[in-house]
């Protein structure tokens, strides 16, 4: 639910369906299991890692002149939910097709989700599968405290730890970065 405070009064707009969410996605909210859910658990570390991943992906697409756009906390639709990935890359073709919609009507091709202290690992892996079933080709699950990164595609899961270099598998081919670089 979108919460706005004015003199400690909370107002919550009516969003009844996924279509309502897609047309007018409330800031900081996801539409999960037919209700609005506030994304919580953001910490300074989470935000820094989110920025770092977005920066590295954006720098790479600029350096190879591939085009496309990198977003943070932008709404998209999966086959059953309205989500807001922490970091997402949209190809030039999809930018041309959907660049002006309030909510992307599918998953982004490349997504990074950063585990917050309040996240359950099982829920995060289920969310990754949901993205992959909705058009996402590759998702990075980043575990800041344990310094692990899992890169998932529809047919593989690769694990990386501190000291390793993580690389994309399907999207932004040729991109790699040391895990320690973006977890710093």
XYZ file of C-alpha atoms in Angstrom:
184
model
C 0.000 0.000 0.000
C 1.163 3.500 -0.746
C 1.483 5.296 2.522
C 1.614 9.061 2.695
C 1.644 10.801 6.037
C 0.164 14.171 6.694
C -0.187 15.074 10.357
C 0.212 11.364 11.163
C -2.803 10.438 9.058
C -2.113 7.590 6.678
C -3.817 7.537 3.298
C -3.840 4.444 1.130
C -5.029 4.661 -2.480
C -7.230 1.905 -3.850
C -5.330 -0.503 -6.062
C -7.483 -3.500 -6.675
C -5.804 -5.358 -9.509
C -2.499 -6.007 -11.180
C -3.729 -3.854 -14.070
C -4.303 -0.954 -11.626
C -0.743 -1.435 -10.326
C 0.672 -1.454 -13.855
C -1.152 1.738 -14.791
C -0.149 3.625 -11.640
C 2.603 1.807 -9.693
C 2.947 3.257 -6.187
C 6.501 4.186 -5.214
C 8.310 1.545 -3.160
C 5.535 -1.021 -3.541
C 5.086 -4.384 -5.211
C 1.801 -6.099 -6.044
C 2.148 -9.609 -4.598
C -0.560 -12.205 -4.098
C -3.242 -9.661 -4.992
C -2.183 -7.019 -2.487
C 0.249 -4.127 -2.249
C 3.395 -4.919 -0.289
C 5.943 -2.317 0.728
C 9.545 -3.132 -0.119
C 11.392 -2.957 3.179
C 14.815 -3.760 4.557
C 16.808 -1.244 2.545
C 20.037 -0.374 4.327
C 22.934 1.885 3.422
C 24.902 -1.185 2.339
C 22.008 -2.446 0.204
C 21.662 0.933 -1.486
C 25.411 1.200 -2.118
C 25.542 -2.260 -3.722
C 22.481 -1.420 -5.799
C 24.189 1.734 -7.050
C 27.463 -0.104 -7.719
C 25.856 -2.829 -9.830
C 23.871 -0.243 -11.799
C 27.029 1.822 -12.306
C 29.078 -1.147 -13.557
C 26.337 -2.355 -15.909
C 25.791 1.172 -17.264
C 29.511 1.791 -17.704
C 29.808 -1.469 -19.638
C 26.936 -0.753 -22.032
C 28.426 2.698 -22.636
C 31.930 1.303 -23.237
C 30.746 -1.209 -25.846
C 28.108 1.184 -27.218
C 25.429 -1.466 -26.861
C 22.681 0.857 -25.740
C 19.758 0.038 -23.550
C 19.054 1.386 -20.084
C 19.833 0.435 -16.495
C 17.189 1.113 -13.851
C 16.810 0.772 -10.103
C 13.538 0.029 -8.301
C 11.510 0.180 -11.510
C 8.162 -1.650 -11.794
C 7.630 -4.633 -14.050
C 5.038 -7.351 -14.420
C 5.723 -11.033 -14.038
C 3.227 -13.690 -15.043
C 1.370 -13.114 -11.758
C 2.845 -10.187 -9.783
C 3.920 -6.563 -10.001
C 7.580 -6.374 -8.970
C 10.346 -3.789 -8.506
C 13.779 -5.335 -9.110
C 16.675 -3.694 -7.274
C 18.637 -3.265 -10.541
C 17.426 -4.051 -14.054
C 18.743 -3.787 -17.602
C 16.487 -3.183 -20.591
C 17.821 -3.904 -24.102
C 17.703 -1.199 -26.807
C 14.941 -3.121 -28.605
C 12.782 -3.256 -25.472
C 13.495 0.418 -24.698
C 12.178 1.274 -28.171
C 9.091 -0.875 -27.623
C 8.281 -0.089 -23.975
C 10.397 2.935 -22.990
C 7.430 5.138 -22.070
C 5.126 2.755 -20.195
C 4.655 3.243 -16.429
C 5.326 -0.475 -15.802
C 7.252 -2.884 -18.024
C 4.695 -5.564 -19.027
C 7.252 -8.374 -18.590
C 10.390 -9.101 -16.608
C 13.591 -7.279 -17.497
C 16.141 -9.399 -19.406
C 18.801 -8.886 -16.705
C 17.964 -8.337 -13.039
C 19.914 -8.074 -9.792
C 18.186 -8.576 -6.455
C 20.139 -7.679 -3.326
C 19.228 -9.593 -0.211
C 18.054 -7.353 2.607
C 18.306 -8.378 6.258
C 14.541 -9.003 6.276
C 14.521 -11.233 3.160
C 14.173 -14.995 3.377
C 16.464 -16.856 0.974
C 13.684 -19.221 -0.104
C 11.455 -16.264 -1.037
C 14.269 -14.682 -3.035
C 14.897 -17.869 -5.023
C 11.156 -18.175 -5.709
C 11.115 -14.553 -6.894
C 14.070 -15.328 -9.193
C 12.161 -18.262 -10.698
C 9.141 -16.017 -11.178
C 11.286 -13.496 -13.081
C 12.811 -16.258 -15.224
C 9.348 -17.572 -16.109
C 8.308 -14.054 -17.194
C 10.929 -13.124 -19.776
C 14.025 -12.591 -17.633
C 17.056 -14.311 -19.136
C 19.439 -13.875 -16.209
C 19.177 -12.851 -12.584
C 21.856 -12.088 -10.027
C 21.030 -12.797 -6.377
C 23.455 -10.856 -4.199
C 23.995 -11.839 -0.560
C 26.002 -8.940 0.978
C 26.631 -10.417 4.434
C 27.893 -13.783 3.198
C 29.564 -12.103 0.184
C 27.964 -14.498 -2.292
C 26.421 -13.971 -5.719
C 24.269 -16.534 -7.498
C 23.720 -16.056 -11.224
C 20.632 -17.886 -12.435
C 19.361 -18.624 -15.918
C 16.608 -20.996 -16.972
C 19.034 -23.924 -16.992
C 21.845 -23.149 -14.557
C 22.801 -21.617 -11.229
C 26.370 -20.422 -10.773
C 27.832 -19.355 -7.446
C 30.517 -16.730 -6.857
C 32.189 -15.687 -3.600
C 34.497 -12.933 -2.384
C 37.693 -13.069 -4.440
C 35.852 -14.385 -7.549
C 34.982 -12.545 -10.729
C 31.299 -12.742 -11.639
C 30.264 -12.497 -15.269
C 27.034 -12.301 -17.172
C 25.845 -15.490 -18.837
C 23.205 -14.416 -21.380
C 22.724 -10.655 -21.269
C 25.509 -8.050 -21.596
C 27.839 -10.782 -22.824
C 31.464 -10.090 -22.009
C 30.703 -8.191 -18.816
C 32.549 -9.232 -15.669
C 33.435 -7.628 -12.358
C 35.121 -8.760 -9.169
C 32.574 -9.605 -6.488
C 34.646 -7.527 -4.050
C 34.318 -4.477 -6.351
C 30.571 -4.043 -6.032
C 30.327 -5.392 -2.487
C 32.970 -2.944 -1.234
